[in-house]
mmCIF file of C-alpha atoms in Angstrom:
data_model
loop_
_atom_site.group_PDB
_atom_site.id
_atom_site.type_symbol
_atom_site.label_atom_id
_atom_site.label_comp_id
_atom_site.label_asym_id
_atom_site.label_seq_id
_atom_site.Cartn_x
_atom_site.Cartn_y
_atom_site.Cartn_z
ATOM 1 C CA MET A 24 87.447 77.140 98.899
ATOM 2 C CA LEU A 25 90.303 74.635 99.103
ATOM 3 C CA ASN A 26 90.512 74.487 95.300
ATOM 4 C CA LEU A 27 90.517 78.293 95.092
ATOM 5 C CA ALA A 28 93.328 78.498 97.643
ATOM 6 C CA GLN A 29 95.341 75.921 95.695
ATOM 7 C CA GLU A 30 94.870 77.815 92.436
ATOM 8 C CA VAL A 31 95.927 81.085 94.109
ATOM 9 C CA ILE A 32 99.106 79.402 95.364
ATOM 10 C CA LYS A 33 99.793 78.196 91.807
ATOM 11 C CA GLY A 34 99.615 81.825 90.660
ATOM 12 C CA ASN A 35 96.469 81.391 88.560
ATOM 13 C CA GLN A 36 95.463 84.944 87.563
ATOM 14 C CA ARG A 37 91.728 84.186 87.444
ATOM 15 C CA ALA A 38 91.892 82.586 90.884
ATOM 16 C CA ILE A 39 93.722 85.611 92.309
ATOM 17 C CA ALA A 40 91.001 87.893 90.920
ATOM 18 C CA ARG A 41 88.222 85.687 92.344
ATOM 19 C CA ALA A 42 89.929 85.507 95.733
ATOM 20 C CA ILE A 43 90.296 89.285 96.042
ATOM 21 C CA SER A 44 86.668 89.796 94.975
ATOM 22 C CA LEU A 45 85.626 87.308 97.638
ATOM 23 C CA VAL A 46 87.442 89.079 100.488
ATOM 24 C CA GLU A 47 86.066 92.425 99.290
ATOM 25 C CA ASN A 48 82.452 91.310 99.107
ATOM 26 C CA ASP A 49 82.033 88.388 101.536
ATOM 27 C CA ARG A 50 84.759 88.109 104.132
ATOM 28 C CA ASP A 51 83.022 85.277 105.988
ATOM 29 C CA ALA A 52 82.899 83.158 102.833
ATOM 30 C CA ALA A 53 86.569 83.925 102.185
ATOM 31 C CA GLN A 54 87.696 82.909 105.660
ATOM 32 C CA GLU A 55 88.527 79.250 104.947
ATOM 33 C CA MET A 56 90.468 80.184 101.830
ATOM 34 C CA MET A 57 92.477 82.811 103.736
ATOM 35 C CA LYS A 58 93.309 80.267 106.441
ATOM 36 C CA LYS A 59 94.795 77.982 103.780
ATOM 37 C CA ILE A 60 96.958 80.603 102.108
ATOM 38 C CA PHE A 61 98.066 82.580 105.173
ATOM 39 C CA PRO A 62 101.094 80.354 105.990
ATOM 40 C CA ARG A 63 102.505 81.262 102.563
ATOM 41 C CA THR A 64 102.469 85.021 103.211
ATOM 42 C CA GLY A 65 104.915 87.489 104.729
ATOM 43 C CA GLU A 66 107.910 87.107 102.401
ATOM 44 C CA SER A 67 107.185 89.752 99.743
ATOM 45 C CA LEU A 68 108.409 93.344 99.712
ATOM 46 C CA VAL A 69 105.391 95.645 100.045
ATOM 47 C CA VAL A 70 105.890 99.234 98.872
ATOM 48 C CA GLY A 71 103.198 101.774 99.743
ATOM 49 C CA ILE A 72 102.962 104.695 97.321
ATOM 50 C CA THR A 73 101.043 107.787 98.334
ATOM 51 C CA GLY A 74 100.962 111.504 97.641
ATOM 52 C CA SER A 75 98.833 114.424 96.611
ATOM 53 C CA PRO A 76 96.285 114.249 93.777
ATOM 54 C CA GLY A 77 97.828 114.826 90.369
ATOM 55 C CA SER A 78 101.338 113.969 91.507
ATOM 56 C CA GLY A 79 101.690 111.251 88.880
ATOM 57 C CA LYS A 80 101.595 108.238 91.203
ATOM 58 C CA SER A 81 100.018 105.924 88.629
ATOM 59 C CA THR A 82 102.513 106.863 85.919
ATOM 60 C CA LEU A 83 105.349 106.354 88.390
ATOM 61 C CA VAL A 84 103.991 102.916 89.329
ATOM 62 C CA ASP A 85 103.718 102.024 85.642
ATOM 63 C CA GLN A 86 107.389 102.876 85.083
ATOM 64 C CA MET A 87 108.487 101.054 88.235
ATOM 65 C CA VAL A 88 106.670 97.922 87.072
ATOM 66 C CA SER A 89 108.407 98.020 83.682
ATOM 67 C CA PHE A 90 111.808 98.348 85.358
ATOM 68 C CA LEU A 91 111.149 95.612 87.912
ATOM 69 C CA ARG A 92 109.899 93.136 85.296
ATOM 70 C CA LYS A 93 113.086 93.627 83.283
ATOM 71 C CA ASN A 94 114.878 92.523 86.441
ATOM 72 C CA GLY A 95 112.799 89.371 86.842
ATOM 73 C CA LYS A 96 110.437 90.455 89.619
ATOM 74 C CA LYS A 97 106.931 89.015 89.910
ATOM 75 C CA ILE A 98 104.692 91.954 90.692
ATOM 76 C CA GLY A 99 101.353 92.577 92.353
ATOM 77 C CA ILE A 100 99.719 95.999 92.142
ATOM 78 C CA VAL A 101 96.856 97.166 94.329
ATOM 79 C CA ALA A 102 95.521 100.550 93.216
ATOM 80 C CA VAL A 103 93.050 101.890 95.765
ATOM 81 C CA ASP A 104 90.653 104.091 93.815
ATOM 82 C CA PRO A 105 87.899 106.506 94.787
ATOM 83 C CA SER A 106 84.519 104.791 95.088
ATOM 84 C CA SER A 107 81.501 105.409 92.941
ATOM 85 C CA PRO A 108 78.952 107.151 95.200
ATOM 86 C CA PHE A 109 76.231 104.954 93.699
ATOM 87 C CA THR A 110 77.730 101.466 93.501
ATOM 88 C CA GLY A 111 80.690 101.586 95.873
ATOM 89 C CA GLY A 112 82.874 100.167 93.098
ATOM 90 C CA ALA A 113 86.219 101.482 91.919
ATOM 91 C CA ILE A 114 85.700 104.227 89.321
ATOM 92 C CA LEU A 115 89.107 103.697 87.726
ATOM 93 C CA GLY A 116 89.537 100.298 86.087
ATOM 94 C CA ASP A 117 92.273 97.715 86.665
ATOM 95 C CA ARG A 118 93.625 97.899 83.129
ATOM 96 C CA ILE A 119 92.903 101.503 82.115
ATOM 97 C CA ARG A 120 96.157 102.927 83.432
ATOM 98 C CA MET A 121 98.454 99.962 82.811
ATOM 99 C CA MET A 122 97.210 98.246 79.660
ATOM 100 C CA GLN A 123 100.735 97.400 78.514
ATOM 101 C CA HIS A 124 101.178 95.062 81.512
ATOM 102 C CA SER A 125 97.787 93.327 81.448
ATOM 103 C CA ALA A 126 98.933 90.388 79.302
ATOM 104 C CA ASP A 127 101.981 89.597 81.450
ATOM 105 C CA PRO A 128 101.234 86.486 83.586
ATOM 106 C CA GLU A 129 103.776 87.616 86.196
ATOM 107 C CA ILE A 130 101.959 90.911 86.828
ATOM 108 C CA PHE A 131 98.612 91.150 88.581
ATOM 109 C CA ILE A 132 96.833 94.514 88.697
ATOM 110 C CA ARG A 133 93.774 95.184 90.826
ATOM 111 C CA SER A 134 91.807 98.333 91.565
ATOM 112 C CA MET A 135 89.986 98.334 94.888
ATOM 113 C CA ALA A 136 87.346 100.809 95.985
ATOM 114 C CA ALA A 137 88.070 102.801 99.136
ATOM 115 C CA ARG A 138 84.274 102.838 99.777
ATOM 116 C CA GLY A 139 84.502 105.786 102.124
ATOM 117 C CA ASN A 140 87.245 104.323 104.319
ATOM 118 C CA LEU A 141 89.535 106.857 105.950
ATOM 119 C CA GLY A 142 93.278 106.674 105.480
ATOM 120 C CA GLY A 143 93.262 106.141 101.726
ATOM 121 C CA LEU A 144 92.911 102.350 101.943
ATOM 122 C CA ALA A 145 90.207 99.899 100.929
ATOM 123 C CA LYS A 146 88.774 97.624 103.607
ATOM 124 C CA ALA A 147 90.298 94.399 102.299
ATOM 125 C CA THR A 148 93.686 95.791 101.228
ATOM 126 C CA GLY A 149 95.490 93.647 103.802
ATOM 127 C CA GLU A 150 93.890 90.456 102.511
ATOM 128 C CA ALA A 151 94.604 91.461 98.908
ATOM 129 C CA ILE A 152 98.286 91.835 99.788
ATOM 130 C CA ALA A 153 98.242 88.412 101.480
ATOM 131 C CA ILE A 154 96.638 86.811 98.411
ATOM 132 C CA LEU A 155 99.275 88.320 96.123
ATOM 133 C CA GLU A 156 102.042 87.126 98.443
ATOM 134 C CA ALA A 157 100.638 83.591 98.463
ATOM 135 C CA ALA A 158 100.453 83.732 94.657
ATOM 136 C CA GLY A 159 104.207 84.279 94.494
ATOM 137 C CA LYS A 160 104.333 88.005 93.764
ATOM 138 C CA ASN A 161 107.592 89.032 95.411
ATOM 139 C CA PHE A 162 107.230 92.782 94.849
ATOM 140 C CA ILE A 163 103.870 94.342 95.745
ATOM 141 C CA LEU A 164 103.006 97.983 95.068
ATOM 142 C CA VAL A 165 100.079 99.564 96.920
ATOM 143 C CA GLU A 166 98.993 102.898 95.463
ATOM 144 C CA THR A 167 96.580 104.830 97.665
ATOM 145 C CA VAL A 168 93.797 107.299 96.923
ATOM 146 C CA GLY A 169 95.059 110.830 96.323
ATOM 147 C CA VAL A 170 93.077 112.634 98.996
ATOM 148 C CA GLY A 171 95.722 114.482 101.002
ATOM 149 C CA GLN A 172 96.571 114.340 104.671
ATOM 150 C CA ASP A 173 94.493 111.277 105.609
ATOM 151 C CA GLU A 174 96.598 108.864 103.550
ATOM 152 C CA VAL A 175 98.804 107.850 106.458
ATOM 153 C CA GLU A 176 97.393 104.358 107.084
ATOM 154 C CA VAL A 177 99.484 102.945 104.248
ATOM 155 C CA VAL A 178 102.402 102.894 106.701
ATOM 156 C CA LYS A 179 100.585 100.108 108.565
ATOM 157 C CA LEU A 180 100.582 97.870 105.503
ATOM 158 C CA ALA A 181 103.890 98.580 103.798
ATOM 159 C CA ASP A 182 107.487 97.563 104.421
ATOM 160 C CA ILE A 183 108.536 100.853 102.863
ATOM 161 C CA VAL A 184 106.552 104.020 102.100
ATOM 162 C CA LEU A 185 107.217 106.166 99.044
ATOM 163 C CA VAL A 186 105.693 109.655 99.122
ATOM 164 C CA VAL A 187 105.327 111.343 95.738
ATOM 165 C CA LEU A 188 105.559 115.137 95.652
ATOM 166 C CA ILE A 189 105.466 117.626 92.790
ATOM 167 C CA PRO A 190 106.792 121.178 92.451
ATOM 168 C CA GLY A 191 104.649 124.171 91.643
ATOM 169 C CA THR A 192 101.892 123.490 94.171
ATOM 170 C CA GLY A 193 101.417 127.064 95.347
ATOM 171 C CA ASP A 194 102.973 127.245 98.773
ATOM 172 C CA ASP A 195 105.435 124.500 97.840
ATOM 173 C CA ILE A 196 106.685 122.565 100.839
ATOM 174 C CA GLN A 197 104.398 124.322 103.320
ATOM 175 C CA VAL A 198 101.387 122.545 101.846
ATOM 176 C CA TYR A 199 102.765 119.210 103.029
ATOM 177 C CA LYS A 200 101.991 119.279 106.714
ATOM 178 C CA ALA A 201 102.432 116.752 109.506
ATOM 179 C CA GLY A 202 101.094 113.309 108.739
ATOM 180 C CA ILE A 203 101.769 112.370 105.168
ATOM 181 C CA MET A 204 105.250 113.932 105.322
ATOM 182 C CA GLU A 205 106.163 111.994 108.449
ATOM 183 C CA ILE A 206 105.478 108.550 107.020
ATOM 184 C CA ALA A 207 107.925 108.722 104.108
ATOM 185 C CA ASP A 208 110.907 106.402 103.892
ATOM 186 C CA ILE A 209 111.710 107.823 100.449
ATOM 187 C CA PHE A 210 110.491 110.941 98.646
ATOM 188 C CA ALA A 211 110.013 110.959 94.877
ATOM 189 C CA LEU A 212 110.035 114.509 93.540
ATOM 190 C CA ASN A 213 108.095 113.816 90.369
ATOM 191 C CA LYS A 214 107.704 116.156 87.383
ATOM 192 C CA SER A 215 111.167 117.380 88.301
ATOM 193 C CA ASP A 216 111.704 118.851 84.844
ATOM 194 C CA SER A 217 109.511 121.705 86.077
ATOM 195 C CA PRO A 218 111.208 125.113 86.581
ATOM 196 C CA GLU A 219 110.157 125.028 90.253
ATOM 197 C CA ALA A 220 111.803 121.648 90.949
ATOM 198 C CA ASP A 221 115.151 122.994 92.200
ATOM 199 C CA LYS A 222 113.447 125.266 94.712
ATOM 200 C CA MET A 223 111.168 122.460 95.876
ATOM 201 C CA GLU A 224 114.105 120.094 96.344
ATOM 202 C CA ARG A 225 116.047 122.664 98.400
ATOM 203 C CA GLN A 226 113.045 123.351 100.627
ATOM 204 C CA LEU A 227 112.308 119.678 101.136
ATOM 205 C CA LYS A 228 115.901 118.822 102.029
ATOM 206 C CA ALA A 229 116.098 121.802 104.395
ATOM 207 C CA MET A 230 112.968 120.610 106.168
ATOM 208 C CA LEU A 231 114.327 117.067 106.415
ATOM 209 C CA ASP A 232 117.599 118.402 107.864
ATOM 210 C CA LEU A 233 115.597 119.801 110.772
ATOM 211 C CA GLY A 234 113.803 116.554 111.558
ATOM 212 C CA PHE A 235 116.299 113.809 110.726
ATOM 213 C CA THR A 236 119.956 112.985 111.129
ATOM 214 C CA GLY A 237 122.347 110.765 109.200
ATOM 215 C CA GLU A 238 120.968 107.525 107.794
ATOM 216 C CA THR A 239 117.477 108.145 109.196
ATOM 217 C CA LYS A 240 116.923 110.996 106.739
ATOM 218 C CA PRO A 241 114.669 109.925 103.839
ATOM 219 C CA PRO A 242 116.386 110.328 100.458
ATOM 220 C CA VAL A 243 114.872 112.595 97.817
ATOM 221 C CA VAL A 244 114.851 111.141 94.292
ATOM 222 C CA ARG A 245 114.018 113.352 91.333
ATOM 223 C CA THR A 246 111.855 111.649 88.718
ATOM 224 C CA VAL A 247 110.062 112.457 85.489
ATOM 225 C CA ALA A 248 107.711 109.489 85.339
ATOM 226 C CA THR A 249 106.347 110.314 81.889
ATOM 227 C CA GLU A 250 109.880 109.924 80.488
ATOM 228 C CA GLY A 251 111.061 107.121 82.769
ATOM 229 C CA GLU A 252 113.723 109.366 84.289
ATOM 230 C CA GLY A 253 114.958 108.569 87.795
ATOM 231 C CA ILE A 254 113.222 105.180 88.004
ATOM 232 C CA SER A 255 116.439 103.163 88.230
ATOM 233 C CA LEU A 256 117.710 105.352 91.084
ATOM 234 C CA LEU A 257 114.330 105.141 92.835
ATOM 235 C CA ILE A 258 114.338 101.328 92.765
ATOM 236 C CA SER A 259 117.954 101.369 93.936
ATOM 237 C CA GLU A 260 116.987 103.513 96.942
ATOM 238 C CA ILE A 261 114.165 101.099 97.789
ATOM 239 C CA HIS A 262 116.569 98.146 97.818
ATOM 240 C CA LYS A 263 119.132 100.164 99.796
ATOM 241 C CA PHE A 264 116.525 101.052 102.423
ATOM 242 C CA VAL A 265 115.569 97.411 102.935
ATOM 243 C CA LYS A 266 119.190 96.245 102.984
ATOM 244 C CA ASN A 267 120.190 98.830 105.611
ATOM 245 C CA LYS A 268 117.420 97.889 108.057
ATOM 246 C CA ASP A 269 117.950 95.097 110.565
ATOM 247 C CA GLN A 270 115.643 92.105 110.978
ATOM 248 C CA GLU A 271 113.958 93.623 114.029
ATOM 249 C CA PHE A 272 112.891 96.650 111.985
ATOM 250 C CA ARG A 273 111.614 94.475 109.117
ATOM 251 C CA ASP A 274 109.713 92.245 111.545
ATOM 252 C CA ALA A 275 108.101 95.307 113.149
ATOM 253 C CA ARG A 276 106.844 96.499 109.764
ATOM 254 C CA LYS A 277 105.365 93.066 108.964
ATOM 255 C CA LYS A 278 103.671 92.962 112.380
ATOM 256 C CA LYS A 279 101.989 96.302 111.618
ATOM 257 C CA LEU A 280 100.256 94.700 108.645
ATOM 258 C CA ILE A 281 99.098 91.773 110.779
ATOM 259 C CA SER A 282 97.849 94.179 113.464
ATOM 260 C CA TRP A 283 95.930 96.232 110.878
ATOM 261 C CA MET A 284 94.343 93.102 109.388
ATOM 262 C CA LEU A 285 93.416 91.690 112.793
ATOM 263 C CA ARG A 286 91.770 94.920 113.958
ATOM 264 C CA ASP A 287 89.906 95.235 110.668
ATOM 265 C CA ILE A 288 88.621 91.638 110.832
ATOM 266 C CA ILE A 289 87.570 91.979 114.484
ATOM 267 C CA ASN A 290 85.751 95.273 113.807
ATOM 268 C CA GLU A 291 83.824 93.733 110.924
ATOM 269 C CA LYS A 292 82.889 90.632 112.908
ATOM 270 C CA ILE A 293 81.651 92.780 115.802
ATOM 271 C CA TYR A 294 79.616 94.922 113.402
ATOM 272 C CA ASP A 295 78.128 91.822 111.760
ATOM 273 C CA THR A 296 77.240 90.403 115.186
ATOM 274 C CA VAL A 297 75.506 93.654 116.134
ATOM 275 C CA THR A 298 73.485 93.843 112.922
ATOM 276 C CA GLN A 299 72.439 90.199 113.275
ATOM 277 C CA ASN A 300 71.060 90.904 116.739
ATOM 278 C CA ILE A 301 68.926 93.909 115.913
ATOM 279 C CA GLN A 302 65.956 93.982 113.572
ATOM 280 C CA ALA A 303 65.936 96.529 110.772
ATOM 281 C CA SER A 304 62.664 97.959 112.070
ATOM 282 C CA GLU A 305 64.143 98.432 115.554
ATOM 283 C CA PHE A 306 67.238 100.060 114.098
ATOM 284 C CA ASP A 307 65.103 102.454 112.036
ATOM 285 C CA SER A 308 63.053 103.264 115.133
ATOM 286 C CA LEU A 309 66.205 104.095 117.087
ATOM 287 C CA VAL A 310 67.429 106.316 114.260
ATOM 288 C CA GLU A 311 64.097 108.151 114.361
ATOM 289 C CA LYS A 312 64.376 108.683 118.125
ATOM 290 C CA ILE A 313 67.923 109.977 117.768
ATOM 291 C CA TYR A 314 66.780 112.279 114.965
ATOM 292 C CA LYS A 315 64.055 113.690 117.234
ATOM 293 C CA ARG A 316 66.665 114.131 119.979
ATOM 294 C CA GLU A 317 64.688 111.839 122.274
ATOM 295 C CA ILE A 318 67.907 109.938 122.915
ATOM 296 C CA ASP A 319 71.557 110.255 121.917
ATOM 297 C CA PRO A 320 73.494 107.794 119.711
ATOM 298 C CA TYR A 321 76.026 107.000 122.445
ATOM 299 C CA THR A 322 73.372 105.713 124.828
ATOM 300 C CA VAL A 323 71.813 103.647 122.045
ATOM 301 C CA ALA A 324 75.178 102.117 121.145
ATOM 302 C CA ASP A 325 75.871 101.265 124.799
ATOM 303 C CA LYS A 326 72.475 99.560 125.118
ATOM 304 C CA ILE A 327 73.022 97.472 121.992
ATOM 305 C CA ILE A 328 76.489 96.390 123.139
ATOM 306 C CA GLY A 329 75.098 95.666 126.601
ATOM 307 C CA ARG A 330 72.468 93.407 125.063
ATOM 308 C CA LEU A 331 75.160 91.495 123.186
ATOM 309 C CA LYS A 332 77.184 90.997 126.367
ATOM 310 C CA LYS A 333 74.159 89.480 128.108
ATOM 311 C CA ASN A 334 73.688 87.041 125.245
ATOM 312 C CA THR A 335 77.282 85.766 125.351
#
């Protein structure tokens, strides 16, 4: 694991891929490696990108990457994809959407399966970000699953959250309810060459006028990702947002990522401890009793936890 950590720190693309696979599939085995690389994390800019299905997030990311590379940035991309219901693996491949970048040694692209996790994030997204930071990627883009209102957890991982909207969605701005709308630091109104774009922009800005004042109001940037339009302004707004925030704000955002990772690691360790202390046959028997309504799942859970407490 020491050699793997060293290769990650050197920016070895194969080592980065192996390290992320390890934290996805065997967190315990990855623990020593993560301990080695963790001191080298926390300096990158992490941009969370979320929005409704079909809003063009992947195309927007592709254009942002091209622009950032021209400006000398080393980029990590984590695309959290829907999971295959059979294998739990990411259905969309790492290179399918961004083939033009796959040969660039300063760009690392990884798809991660959400595997049923709520909030649009894969279980090991936090560790994947840390690995990319340790590998020297100074600009990390995290694109979440397009599933709607549950995609709010990205705010816990990102320094800045970009919400992608599109015009012509039926009820326009009314479809974007509390939750995903409240996490945005910047809005990208994509496909803004649509005839409905002007109306959508007016409605969005009117809504923001009601909830924000002055510099706290998220900017709205019109983009046409398929043509590369608005990308320069979008990147400029990202840099402006970071520049205008004080160190206390930036520290608070970084601490959210650490908090999310810590809770996730603790939850998994507790779950592993529980499963190690109960036989599969006993577990199946308890499921059968719950199914027959002989007992409820809450009482069973309390008994299992109580047993663990006695053993510690």
